[in-house]
Short mmCIF file of C-alpha atoms and ligand atoms in Angstrom, two decimals:
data_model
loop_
_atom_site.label_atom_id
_atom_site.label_comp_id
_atom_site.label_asym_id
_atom_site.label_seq_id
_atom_site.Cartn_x
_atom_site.Cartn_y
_atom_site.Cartn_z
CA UNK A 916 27.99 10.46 -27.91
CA UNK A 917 29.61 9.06 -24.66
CA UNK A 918 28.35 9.68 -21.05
CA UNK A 919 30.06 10.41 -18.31
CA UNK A 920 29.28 10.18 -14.27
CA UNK A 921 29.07 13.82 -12.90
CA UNK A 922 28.57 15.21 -16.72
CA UNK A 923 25.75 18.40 -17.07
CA UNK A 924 23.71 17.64 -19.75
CA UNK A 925 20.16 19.75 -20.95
CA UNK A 926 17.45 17.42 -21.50
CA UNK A 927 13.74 17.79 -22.48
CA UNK A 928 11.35 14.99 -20.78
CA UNK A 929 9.25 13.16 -23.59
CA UNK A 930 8.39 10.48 -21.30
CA UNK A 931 7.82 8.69 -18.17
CA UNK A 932 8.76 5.62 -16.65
CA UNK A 933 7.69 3.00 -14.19
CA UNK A 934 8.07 4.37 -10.96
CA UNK A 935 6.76 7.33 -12.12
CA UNK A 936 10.43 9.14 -13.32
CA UNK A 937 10.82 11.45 -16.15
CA UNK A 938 12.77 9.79 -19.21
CA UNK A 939 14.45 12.32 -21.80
CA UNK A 940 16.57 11.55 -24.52
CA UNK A 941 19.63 12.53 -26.04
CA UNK A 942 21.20 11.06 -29.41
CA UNK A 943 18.65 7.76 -28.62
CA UNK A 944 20.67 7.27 -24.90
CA UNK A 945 17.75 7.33 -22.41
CA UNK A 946 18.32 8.80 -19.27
CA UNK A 947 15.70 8.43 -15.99
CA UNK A 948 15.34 11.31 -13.50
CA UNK A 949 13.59 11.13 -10.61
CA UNK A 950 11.10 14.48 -9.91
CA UNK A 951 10.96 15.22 -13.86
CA UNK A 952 7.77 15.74 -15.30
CA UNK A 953 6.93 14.80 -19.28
CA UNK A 954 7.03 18.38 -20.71
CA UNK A 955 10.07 19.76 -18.60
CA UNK A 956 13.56 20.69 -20.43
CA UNK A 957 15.97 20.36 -17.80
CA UNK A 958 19.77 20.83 -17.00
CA UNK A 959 21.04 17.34 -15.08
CA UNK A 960 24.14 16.12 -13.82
CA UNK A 961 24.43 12.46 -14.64
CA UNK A 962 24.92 10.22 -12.13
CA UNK A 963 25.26 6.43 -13.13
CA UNK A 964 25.78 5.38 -16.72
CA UNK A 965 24.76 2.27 -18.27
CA UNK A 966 25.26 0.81 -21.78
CA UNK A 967 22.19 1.97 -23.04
CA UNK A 968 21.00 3.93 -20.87
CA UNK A 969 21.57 5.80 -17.46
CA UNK A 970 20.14 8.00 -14.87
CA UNK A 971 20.55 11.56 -14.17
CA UNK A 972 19.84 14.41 -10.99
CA UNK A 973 17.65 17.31 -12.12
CA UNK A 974 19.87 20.35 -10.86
CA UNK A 975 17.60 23.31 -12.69
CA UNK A 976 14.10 23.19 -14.39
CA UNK A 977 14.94 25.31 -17.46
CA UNK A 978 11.23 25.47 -18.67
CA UNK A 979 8.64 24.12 -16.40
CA UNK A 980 5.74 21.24 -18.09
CA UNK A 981 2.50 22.80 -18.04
CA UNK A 982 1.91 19.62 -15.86
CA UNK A 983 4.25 20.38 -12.90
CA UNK A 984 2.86 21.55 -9.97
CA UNK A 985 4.68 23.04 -6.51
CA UNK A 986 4.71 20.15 -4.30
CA UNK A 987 2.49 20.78 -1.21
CA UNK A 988 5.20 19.32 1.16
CA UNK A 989 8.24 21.08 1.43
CA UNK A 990 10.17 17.71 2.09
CA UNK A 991 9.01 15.72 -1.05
CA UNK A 992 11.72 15.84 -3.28
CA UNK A 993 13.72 14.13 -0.32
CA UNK A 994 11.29 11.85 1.00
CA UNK A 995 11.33 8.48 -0.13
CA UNK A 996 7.14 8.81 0.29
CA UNK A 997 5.29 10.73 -2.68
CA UNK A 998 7.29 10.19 -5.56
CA UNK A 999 4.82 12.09 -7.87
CA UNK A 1000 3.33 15.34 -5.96
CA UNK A 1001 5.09 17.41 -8.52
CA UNK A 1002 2.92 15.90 -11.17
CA UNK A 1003 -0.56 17.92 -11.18
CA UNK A 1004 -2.85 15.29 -9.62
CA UNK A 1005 -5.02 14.60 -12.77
CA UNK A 1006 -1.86 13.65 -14.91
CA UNK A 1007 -0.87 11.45 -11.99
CA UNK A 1008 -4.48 9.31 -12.62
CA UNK A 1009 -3.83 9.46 -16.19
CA UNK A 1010 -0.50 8.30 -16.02
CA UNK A 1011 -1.84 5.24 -13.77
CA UNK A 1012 -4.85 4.90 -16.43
CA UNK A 1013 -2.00 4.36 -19.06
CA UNK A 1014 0.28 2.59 -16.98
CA UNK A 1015 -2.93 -0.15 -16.71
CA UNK A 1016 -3.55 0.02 -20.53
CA UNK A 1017 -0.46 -0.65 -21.57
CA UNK A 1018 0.48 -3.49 -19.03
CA UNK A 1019 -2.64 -5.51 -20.73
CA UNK A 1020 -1.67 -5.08 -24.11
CA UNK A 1021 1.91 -5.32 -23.95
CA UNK A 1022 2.11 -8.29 -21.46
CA UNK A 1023 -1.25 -9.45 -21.51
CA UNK A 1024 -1.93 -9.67 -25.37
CA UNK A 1025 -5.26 -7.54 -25.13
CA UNK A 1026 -5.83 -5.83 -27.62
CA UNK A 1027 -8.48 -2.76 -27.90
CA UNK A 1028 -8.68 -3.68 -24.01
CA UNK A 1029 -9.45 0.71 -24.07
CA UNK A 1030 -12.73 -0.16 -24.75
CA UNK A 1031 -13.24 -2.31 -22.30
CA UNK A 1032 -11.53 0.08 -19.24
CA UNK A 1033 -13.39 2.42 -17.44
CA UNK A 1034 -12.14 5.49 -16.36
CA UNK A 1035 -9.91 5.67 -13.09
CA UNK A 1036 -11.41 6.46 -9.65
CA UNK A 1037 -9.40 8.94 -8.21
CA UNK A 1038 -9.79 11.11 -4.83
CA UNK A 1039 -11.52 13.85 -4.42
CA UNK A 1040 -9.17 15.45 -2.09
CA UNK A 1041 -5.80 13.34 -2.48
CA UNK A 1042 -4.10 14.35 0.50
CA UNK A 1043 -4.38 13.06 4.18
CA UNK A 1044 -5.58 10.20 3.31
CA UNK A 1045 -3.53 7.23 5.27
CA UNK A 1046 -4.68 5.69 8.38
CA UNK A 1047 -1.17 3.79 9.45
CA UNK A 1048 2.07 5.86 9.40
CA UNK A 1049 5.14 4.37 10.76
CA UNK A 1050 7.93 7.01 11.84
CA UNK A 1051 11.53 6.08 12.72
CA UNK A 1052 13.07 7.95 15.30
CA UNK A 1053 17.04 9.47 15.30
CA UNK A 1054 18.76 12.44 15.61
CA UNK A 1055 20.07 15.12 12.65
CA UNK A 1056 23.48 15.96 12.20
CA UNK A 1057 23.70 18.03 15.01
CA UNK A 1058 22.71 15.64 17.65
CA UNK A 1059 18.60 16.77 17.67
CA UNK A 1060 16.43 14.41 18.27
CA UNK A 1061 13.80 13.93 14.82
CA UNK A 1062 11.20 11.92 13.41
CA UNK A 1063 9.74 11.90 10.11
CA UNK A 1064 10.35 9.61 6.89
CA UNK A 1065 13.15 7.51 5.30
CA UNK A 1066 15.00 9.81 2.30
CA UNK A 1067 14.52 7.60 -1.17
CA UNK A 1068 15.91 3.91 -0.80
CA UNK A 1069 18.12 4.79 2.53
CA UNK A 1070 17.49 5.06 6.20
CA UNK A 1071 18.43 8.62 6.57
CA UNK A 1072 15.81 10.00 8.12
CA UNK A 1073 14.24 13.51 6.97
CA UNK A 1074 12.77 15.27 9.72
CA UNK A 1075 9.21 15.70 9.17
CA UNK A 1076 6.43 15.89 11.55
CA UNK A 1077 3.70 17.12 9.33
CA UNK A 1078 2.74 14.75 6.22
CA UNK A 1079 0.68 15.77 3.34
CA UNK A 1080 -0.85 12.30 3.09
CA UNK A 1081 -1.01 10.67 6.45
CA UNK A 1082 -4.18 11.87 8.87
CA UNK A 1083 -3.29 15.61 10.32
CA UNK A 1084 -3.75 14.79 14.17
CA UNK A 1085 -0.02 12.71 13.22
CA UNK A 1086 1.67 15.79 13.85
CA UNK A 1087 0.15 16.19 17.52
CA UNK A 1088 1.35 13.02 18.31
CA UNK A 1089 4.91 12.75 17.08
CA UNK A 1090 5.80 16.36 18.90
CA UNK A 1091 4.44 14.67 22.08
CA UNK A 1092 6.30 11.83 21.86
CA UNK A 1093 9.29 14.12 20.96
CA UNK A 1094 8.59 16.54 23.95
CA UNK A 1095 8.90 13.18 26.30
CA UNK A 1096 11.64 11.44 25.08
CA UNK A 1097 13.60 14.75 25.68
CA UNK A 1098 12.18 15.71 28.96
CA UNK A 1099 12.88 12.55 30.60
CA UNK A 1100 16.42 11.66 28.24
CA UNK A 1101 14.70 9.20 26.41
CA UNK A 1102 17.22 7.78 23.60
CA UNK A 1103 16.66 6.63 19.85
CA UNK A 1104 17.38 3.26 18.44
CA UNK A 1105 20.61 3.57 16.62
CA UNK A 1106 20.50 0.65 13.54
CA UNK A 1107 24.30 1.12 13.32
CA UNK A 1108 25.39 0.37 16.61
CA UNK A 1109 22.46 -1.68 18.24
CA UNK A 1110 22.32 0.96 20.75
CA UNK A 1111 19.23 3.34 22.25
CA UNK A 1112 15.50 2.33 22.61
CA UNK A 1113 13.04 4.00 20.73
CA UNK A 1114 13.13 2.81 16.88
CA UNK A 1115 9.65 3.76 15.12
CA UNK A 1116 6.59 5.78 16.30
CA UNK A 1117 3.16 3.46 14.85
CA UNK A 1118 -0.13 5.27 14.34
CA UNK A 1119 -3.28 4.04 13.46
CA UNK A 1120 -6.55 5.91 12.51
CA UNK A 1121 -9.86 4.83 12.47
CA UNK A 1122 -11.10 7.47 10.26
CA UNK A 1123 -14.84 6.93 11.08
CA UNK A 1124 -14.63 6.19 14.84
CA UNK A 1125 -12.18 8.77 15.47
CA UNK A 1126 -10.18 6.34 17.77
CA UNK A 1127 -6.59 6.59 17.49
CA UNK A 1128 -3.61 3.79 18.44
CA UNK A 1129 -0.27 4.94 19.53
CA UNK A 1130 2.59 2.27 19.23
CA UNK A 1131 6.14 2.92 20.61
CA UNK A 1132 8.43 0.25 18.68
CA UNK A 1133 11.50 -0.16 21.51
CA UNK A 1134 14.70 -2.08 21.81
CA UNK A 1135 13.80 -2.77 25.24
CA UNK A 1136 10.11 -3.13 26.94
CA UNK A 1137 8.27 -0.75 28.34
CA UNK A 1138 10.04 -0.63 31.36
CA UNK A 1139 12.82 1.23 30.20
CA UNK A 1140 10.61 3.80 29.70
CA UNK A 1141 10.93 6.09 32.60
CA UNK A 1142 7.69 8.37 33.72
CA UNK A 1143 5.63 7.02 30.75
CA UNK A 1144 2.67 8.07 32.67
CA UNK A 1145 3.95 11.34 31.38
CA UNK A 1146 3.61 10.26 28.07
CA UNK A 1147 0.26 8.85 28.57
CA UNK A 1148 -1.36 12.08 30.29
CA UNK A 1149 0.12 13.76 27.25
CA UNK A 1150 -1.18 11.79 24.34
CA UNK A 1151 -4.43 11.01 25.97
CA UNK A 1152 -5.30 14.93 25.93
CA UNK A 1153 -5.52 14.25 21.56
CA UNK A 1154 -9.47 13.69 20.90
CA UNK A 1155 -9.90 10.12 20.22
CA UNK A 1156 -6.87 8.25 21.67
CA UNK A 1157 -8.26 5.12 22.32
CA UNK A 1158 -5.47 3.11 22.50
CA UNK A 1159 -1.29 2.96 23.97
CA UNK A 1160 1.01 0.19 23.36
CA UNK A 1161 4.63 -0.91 23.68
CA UNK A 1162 6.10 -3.82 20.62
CA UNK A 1163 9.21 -5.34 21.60
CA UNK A 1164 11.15 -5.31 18.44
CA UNK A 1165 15.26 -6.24 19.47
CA UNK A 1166 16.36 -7.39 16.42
CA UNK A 1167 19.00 -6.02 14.27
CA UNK A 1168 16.47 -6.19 11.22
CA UNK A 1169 14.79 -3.84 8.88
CA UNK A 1170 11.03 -5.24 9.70
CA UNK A 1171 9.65 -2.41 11.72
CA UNK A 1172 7.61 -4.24 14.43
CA UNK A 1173 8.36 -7.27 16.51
CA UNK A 1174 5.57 -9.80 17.15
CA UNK A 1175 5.23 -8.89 21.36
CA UNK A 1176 3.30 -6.28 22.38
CA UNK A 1177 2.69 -4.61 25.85
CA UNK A 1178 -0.45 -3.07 26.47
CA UNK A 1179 0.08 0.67 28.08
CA UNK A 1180 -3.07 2.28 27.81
CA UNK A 1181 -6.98 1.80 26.79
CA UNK A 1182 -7.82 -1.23 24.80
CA UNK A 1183 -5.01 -3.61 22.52
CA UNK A 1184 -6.94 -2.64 19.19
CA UNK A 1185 -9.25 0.21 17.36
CA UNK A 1186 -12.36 -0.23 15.40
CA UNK A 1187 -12.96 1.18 11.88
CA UNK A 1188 -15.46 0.80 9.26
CA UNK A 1189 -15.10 0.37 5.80
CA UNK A 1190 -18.83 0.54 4.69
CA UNK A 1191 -21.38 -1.11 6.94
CA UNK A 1192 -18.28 -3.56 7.98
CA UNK A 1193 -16.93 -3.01 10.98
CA UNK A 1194 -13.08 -4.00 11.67
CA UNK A 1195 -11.08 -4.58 14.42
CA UNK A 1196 -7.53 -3.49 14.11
CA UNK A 1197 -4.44 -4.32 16.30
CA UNK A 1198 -1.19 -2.91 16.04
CA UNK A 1199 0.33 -5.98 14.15
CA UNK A 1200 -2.83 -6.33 11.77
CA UNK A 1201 -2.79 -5.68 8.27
CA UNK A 1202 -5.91 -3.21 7.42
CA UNK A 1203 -5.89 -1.34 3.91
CA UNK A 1204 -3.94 2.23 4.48
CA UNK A 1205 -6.47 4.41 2.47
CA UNK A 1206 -9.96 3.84 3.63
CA UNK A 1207 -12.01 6.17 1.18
CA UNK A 1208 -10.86 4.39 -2.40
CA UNK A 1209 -11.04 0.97 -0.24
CA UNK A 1210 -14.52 1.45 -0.08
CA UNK A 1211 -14.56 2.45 -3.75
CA UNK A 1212 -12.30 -0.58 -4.68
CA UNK A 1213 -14.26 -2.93 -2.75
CA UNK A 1214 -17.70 -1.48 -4.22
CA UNK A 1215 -16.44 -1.84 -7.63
CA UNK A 1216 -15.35 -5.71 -6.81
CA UNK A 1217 -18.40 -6.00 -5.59
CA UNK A 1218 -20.33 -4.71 -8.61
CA UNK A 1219 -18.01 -6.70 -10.90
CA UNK A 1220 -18.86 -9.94 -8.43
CA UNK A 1221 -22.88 -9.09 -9.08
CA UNK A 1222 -24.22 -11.43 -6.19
CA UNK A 1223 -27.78 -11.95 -6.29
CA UNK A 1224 -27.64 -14.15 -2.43
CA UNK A 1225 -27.84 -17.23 -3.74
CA UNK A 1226 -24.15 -17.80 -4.81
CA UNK A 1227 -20.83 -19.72 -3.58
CA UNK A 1228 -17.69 -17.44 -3.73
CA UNK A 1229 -13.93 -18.00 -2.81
CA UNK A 1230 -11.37 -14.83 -1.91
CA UNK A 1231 -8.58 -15.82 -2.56
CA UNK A 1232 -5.45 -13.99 -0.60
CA UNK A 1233 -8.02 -12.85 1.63
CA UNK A 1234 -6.12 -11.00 4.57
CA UNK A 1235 -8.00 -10.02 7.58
CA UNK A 1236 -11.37 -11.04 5.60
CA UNK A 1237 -12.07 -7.80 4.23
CA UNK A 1238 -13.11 -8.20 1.31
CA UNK A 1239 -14.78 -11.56 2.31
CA UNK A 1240 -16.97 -9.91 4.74
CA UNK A 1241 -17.75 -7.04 1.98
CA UNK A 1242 -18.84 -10.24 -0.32
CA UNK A 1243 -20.63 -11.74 2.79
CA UNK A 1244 -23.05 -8.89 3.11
CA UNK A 1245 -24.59 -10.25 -0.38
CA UNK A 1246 -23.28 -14.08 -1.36
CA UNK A 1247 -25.14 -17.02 0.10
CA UNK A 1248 -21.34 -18.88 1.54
CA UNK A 1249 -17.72 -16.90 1.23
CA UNK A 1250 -15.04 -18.86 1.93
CA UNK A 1251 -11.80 -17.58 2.48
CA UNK A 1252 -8.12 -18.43 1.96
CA UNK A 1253 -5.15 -16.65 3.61
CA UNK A 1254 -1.55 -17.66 4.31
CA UNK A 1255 -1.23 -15.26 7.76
CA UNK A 1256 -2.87 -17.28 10.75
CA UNK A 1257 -2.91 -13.63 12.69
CA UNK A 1258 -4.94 -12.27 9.87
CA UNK A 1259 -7.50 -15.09 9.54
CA UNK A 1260 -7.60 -14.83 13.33
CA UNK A 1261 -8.85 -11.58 12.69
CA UNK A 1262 -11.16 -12.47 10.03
CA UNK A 1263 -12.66 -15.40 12.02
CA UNK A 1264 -13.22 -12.33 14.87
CA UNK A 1265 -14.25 -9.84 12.06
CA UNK A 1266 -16.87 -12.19 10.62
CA UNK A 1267 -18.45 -13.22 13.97
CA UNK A 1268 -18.47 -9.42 15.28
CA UNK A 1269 -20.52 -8.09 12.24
CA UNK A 1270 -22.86 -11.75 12.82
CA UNK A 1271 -21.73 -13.27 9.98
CA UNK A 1272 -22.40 -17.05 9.65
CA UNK A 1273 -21.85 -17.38 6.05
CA UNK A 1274 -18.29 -16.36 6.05
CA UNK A 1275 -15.58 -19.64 6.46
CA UNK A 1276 -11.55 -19.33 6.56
CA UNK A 1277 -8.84 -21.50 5.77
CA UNK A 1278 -5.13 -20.98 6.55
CA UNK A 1279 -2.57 -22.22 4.26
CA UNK A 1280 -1.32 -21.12 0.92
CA UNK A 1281 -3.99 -20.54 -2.37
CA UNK A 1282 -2.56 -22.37 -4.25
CA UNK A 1283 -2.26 -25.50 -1.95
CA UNK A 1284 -5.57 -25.00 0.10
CA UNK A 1285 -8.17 -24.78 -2.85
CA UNK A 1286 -6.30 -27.47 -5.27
CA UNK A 1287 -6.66 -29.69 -1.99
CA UNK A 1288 -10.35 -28.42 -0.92
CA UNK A 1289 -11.72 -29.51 -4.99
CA UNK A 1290 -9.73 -32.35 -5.42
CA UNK A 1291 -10.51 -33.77 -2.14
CA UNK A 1292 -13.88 -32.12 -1.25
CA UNK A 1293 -15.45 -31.18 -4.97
CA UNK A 1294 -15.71 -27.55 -3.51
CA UNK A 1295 -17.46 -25.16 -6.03
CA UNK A 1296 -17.66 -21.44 -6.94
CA UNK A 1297 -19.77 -18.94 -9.02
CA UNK A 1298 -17.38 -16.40 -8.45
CA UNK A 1299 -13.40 -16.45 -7.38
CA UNK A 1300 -12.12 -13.36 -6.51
CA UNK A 1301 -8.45 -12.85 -5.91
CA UNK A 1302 -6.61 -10.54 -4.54
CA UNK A 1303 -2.83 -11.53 -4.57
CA UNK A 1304 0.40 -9.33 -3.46
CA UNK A 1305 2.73 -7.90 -6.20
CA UNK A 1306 3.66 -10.80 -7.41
CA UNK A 1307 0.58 -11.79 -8.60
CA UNK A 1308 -1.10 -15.73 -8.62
CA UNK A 1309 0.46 -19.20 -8.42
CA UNK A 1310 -0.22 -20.92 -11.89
CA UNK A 1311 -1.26 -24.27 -9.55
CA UNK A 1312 -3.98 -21.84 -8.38
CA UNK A 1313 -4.84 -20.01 -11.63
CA UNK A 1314 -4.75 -24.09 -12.82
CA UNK A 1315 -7.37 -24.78 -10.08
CA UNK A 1316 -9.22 -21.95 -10.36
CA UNK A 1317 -10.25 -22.54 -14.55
CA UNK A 1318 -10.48 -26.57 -13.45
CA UNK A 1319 -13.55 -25.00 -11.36
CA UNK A 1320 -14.62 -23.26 -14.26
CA UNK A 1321 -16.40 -20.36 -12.19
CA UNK A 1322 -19.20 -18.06 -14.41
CA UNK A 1323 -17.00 -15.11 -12.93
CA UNK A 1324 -13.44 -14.03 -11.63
CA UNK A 1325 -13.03 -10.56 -10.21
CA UNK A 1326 -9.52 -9.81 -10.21
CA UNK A 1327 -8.17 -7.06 -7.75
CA UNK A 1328 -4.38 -6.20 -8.00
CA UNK A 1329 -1.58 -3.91 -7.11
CA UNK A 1330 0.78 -4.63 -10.24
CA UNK A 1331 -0.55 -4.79 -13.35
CA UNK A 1332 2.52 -6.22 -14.78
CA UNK A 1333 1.74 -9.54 -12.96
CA UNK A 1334 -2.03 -9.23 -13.35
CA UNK A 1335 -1.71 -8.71 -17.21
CA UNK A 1336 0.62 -12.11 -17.12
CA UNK A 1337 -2.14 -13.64 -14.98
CA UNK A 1338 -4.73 -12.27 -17.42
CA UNK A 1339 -3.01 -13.81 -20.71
CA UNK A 1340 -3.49 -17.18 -19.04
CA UNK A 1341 -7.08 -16.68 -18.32
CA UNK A 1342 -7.62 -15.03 -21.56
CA UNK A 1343 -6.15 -18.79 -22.80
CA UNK A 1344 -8.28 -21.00 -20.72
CA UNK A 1345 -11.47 -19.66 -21.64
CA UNK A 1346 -12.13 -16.49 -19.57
CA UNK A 1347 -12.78 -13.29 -21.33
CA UNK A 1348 -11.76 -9.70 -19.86
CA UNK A 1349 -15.55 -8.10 -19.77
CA UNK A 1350 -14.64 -5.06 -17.63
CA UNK A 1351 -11.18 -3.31 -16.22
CA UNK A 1352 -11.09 -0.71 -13.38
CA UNK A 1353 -7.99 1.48 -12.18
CA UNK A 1354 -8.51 2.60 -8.84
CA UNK A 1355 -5.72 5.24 -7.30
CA UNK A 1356 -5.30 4.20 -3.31
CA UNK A 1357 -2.16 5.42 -3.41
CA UNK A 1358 -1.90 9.21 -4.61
CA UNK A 1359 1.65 10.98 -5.37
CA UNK A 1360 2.80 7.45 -5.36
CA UNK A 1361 3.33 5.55 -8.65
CA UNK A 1362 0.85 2.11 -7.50
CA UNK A 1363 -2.29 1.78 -8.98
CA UNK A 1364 -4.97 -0.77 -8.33
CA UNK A 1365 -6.95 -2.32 -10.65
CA UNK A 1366 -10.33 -4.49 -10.86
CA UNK A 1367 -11.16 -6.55 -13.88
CA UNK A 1368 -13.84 -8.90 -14.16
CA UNK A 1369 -13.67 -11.88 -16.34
CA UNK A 1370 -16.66 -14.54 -17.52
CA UNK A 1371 -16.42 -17.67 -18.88
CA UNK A 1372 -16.69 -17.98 -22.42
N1 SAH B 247 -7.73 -8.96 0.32
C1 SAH B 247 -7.06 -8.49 1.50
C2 SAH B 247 -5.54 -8.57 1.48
C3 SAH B 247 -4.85 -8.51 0.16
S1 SAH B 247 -3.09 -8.36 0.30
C4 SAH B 247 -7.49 -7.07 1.79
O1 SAH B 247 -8.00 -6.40 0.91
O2 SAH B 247 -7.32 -6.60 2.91
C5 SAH B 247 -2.54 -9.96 -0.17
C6 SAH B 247 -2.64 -10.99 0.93
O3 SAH B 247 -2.15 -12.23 0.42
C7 SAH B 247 -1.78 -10.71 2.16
O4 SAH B 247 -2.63 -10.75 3.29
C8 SAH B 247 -0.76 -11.88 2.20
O5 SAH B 247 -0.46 -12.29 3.51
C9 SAH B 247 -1.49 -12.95 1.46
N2 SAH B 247 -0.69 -14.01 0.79
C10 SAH B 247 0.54 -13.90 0.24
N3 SAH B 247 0.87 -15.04 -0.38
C11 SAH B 247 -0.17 -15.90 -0.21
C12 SAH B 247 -0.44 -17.24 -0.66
N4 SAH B 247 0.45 -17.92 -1.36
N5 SAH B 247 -1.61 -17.78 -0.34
C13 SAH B 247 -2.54 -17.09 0.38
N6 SAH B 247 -2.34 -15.83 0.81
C14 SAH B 247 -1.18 -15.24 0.52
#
């Protein structure tokens, strides 16, 4: 049967896909719909058509899966955000649980690797959960000035001052900042024509201090922002606000913050916990966005890293030192690598605010610091723990790392495609997959983060 753009076709979901789309199937042509649930028959309207395959626009849910839920936002289908609060929420974990599985036997040659996964650690209450939201600023199609959230891979923006996941006292915040850009004819940034001042609205949370960070992203400096007193009596009536700023950002790029920042109110930074460490956060530092399954991913790296104080342990990718400084609490010497100066500024600042002395960081690449630091310097390790972005480890470090021949890795990644490809070479070299842990920080998202400890054989 041949497909055509614009065609209406009825469909029944029997799978799902990476990004967390419904896949249905007619005649053996696969077709991907975004906000189609495994279980759904569906009438669709195709929209792009591929040799063998193509991807389609639900238009009706004939007969609802017994796993679809109302989305709790009203905005979700069109937000580029949650991609998968349709899905009941325990079909979401065991759709990340499987997503795992089958990354480490498909790619990563393990087989019966089932038995050796425990079961995902999900939230409690999946909802609210983020501590950083950044909102661009614009106006709707009849002239209003809005803020919310990017529609799915554009930059239209959907107006939308209350988010499902991000911390509630957002909503206070964005309506103030709305209320004085209009009272005092405050524009937005326009990407288009390079024109207006106000591009993004940054928040920060500490969710255990309470303190809050406001950050105005402008094309322009803070001057240009007439009566901001205004705008500071305002936000400073929200419990908690700890902290105003200005960044500079005058760039015609899509990176939301520029690297200057002009202090308005209160202090540059916030501090939040994530267990018994305490962090300091500015507004250009990375910190983890979900703080409740941090502490459950970190605990769970921790238990996989099974420090008794006497041993030598690397984190590699390290960040801002927090996992270091979770490791630090228990190992006798952490040392650290990261390739972000900023960050390792604020792990040096981190470590030596919580009065840790066993803690070290390096700047520089992984996979060129610790090659240098054994070859040159004989460095050692009990335990490596890594932590790399999507695209997973540099095979000169994962070389390094089994030259070391450390009793233990703990792996912690956001893509187990790349950590199942990381795994296989491990699994090669003499490392054996002991334990594997799925941890959702990401809920009504399709990430998952994982945890797998491996020993030497
Ligand atoms: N473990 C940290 C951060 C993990 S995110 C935490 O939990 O907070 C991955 C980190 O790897 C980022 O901070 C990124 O800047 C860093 N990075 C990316 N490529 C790198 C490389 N080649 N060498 C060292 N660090 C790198």
């Amino acid at each position: 049967m041949e497909f055509k753009k614009n065609q209406i076709v009825e469909l029944y979901i029997d799978d799902i896909g990476n990004e967390g789309e419904g896949i249905g199937h007619i005649d053996g042509y696969a077709l991907f719909l975004k906000d189609a649930v495994i279980g759904d028959k569906v009438r669709a309207k195709i929209i792009k058509t591929k040799k063998n395959y193509g991807f389609a626009r639900v238009e009706e849910v004939i007969e609802a899966s017994k796993d679809r839920v109302s989305p709790r936002c009203s905005k979700a289908r069109q937000c580029g955000g949650c991609t998968l609060q349709h899905l009941a929420y325990e079909k979401q974990l065991e759709y990340k649980f499987n997503k795992v599985k089958n990354c480490l036997e498909r790619i990563g040659g393990l087989e019966n690797i089932e038995e050796k996964m425990e079961p995902i650690l999900g939230m409690e209450e999946p909802f609210y959960y983020r501590n950083k939201a950044q909102f661009p600023v614009g106006y709707d199609k009849e002239g209003n000035l809005i803020t919310g959230f990017y529609a799915g891979r554009t930059h239209h923006i959907i107006d939308c001052t209350h988010c499902m996941i991000q911390h509630p006292v957002n909503e206070q915040i964005l309506l103030k900042v709305l209320d004085y850009m209009k009272k005092n004819n405050i524009t937005a940034y326009d990407e288009k024509t390079h024109k207006g001042l106000v591009r993004h609205i940054v928040t920060r949370v500490g969710f255990k201090t309470g303190e809050i960070m406001v950050c105005l992203v402008v094309n322009g400096s803070k001057k240009n922002l007439r009566n901001l007193e205004m705008l500071v009596d305002s936000l400073t009536e929200v419990e908690g606000m700890t902290s105003i700023c200005v960044n500079i950002n005058k760039e015609k790029t899509n990176r939301i913050l520029g690297s200057k920042i002009e202090e308005v109110y209160g202090k540059p930074y916030i501090y939040d916990y994530i267990g018994n460490v305490k962090y300091q956060i500015g507004p250009l530092s990375f910190f983890q966005v979900n703080p409740t399954q941090t502490k459950v991913l970190y605990e769970k790296a921790m238990e996989y890293a099974d420090l008794k104080g006497e041993e030598t342990v690397w984190d590699l990718y390290c960040g801002i030192g927090t996992i270091s400084l979770f490791l630090a609490q228990k190992a006798k010497k952490v040392y650290g690598v990261e390739i972000v100066k900023e960050a390792i500024d604020d792990a040096r600042l981190n470590a030596k605010m919580n009065g840790f002395d066993n803690a070290e960081f390096f700047v520089g690449k992984a996979e060129e610091v610790l090659p240098r630091e054994y070859e040159k310097n004989g460095v050692y390790a009990d335990t490596i723990v890594v932590d790399p972005p999507r695209k997973g480890c540099d095979s000169k470090l994962l070389e390094t790392m089994v030259k070391m021949a450390p009793k233990r890795i703990v792996y912690v990644s956001c893509d187990p495609a790349t950590l199942a490809r990381d795994l296989k070479v491990l699994s090669e070299q003499g490392y054996e997959v002991e334990k594997v842990c799925a941890v959702d920080q990401f809920s009504h998202s399709s990430h998952v983060e994982t945890v797998v400890r491996l020993k030497r054989k």
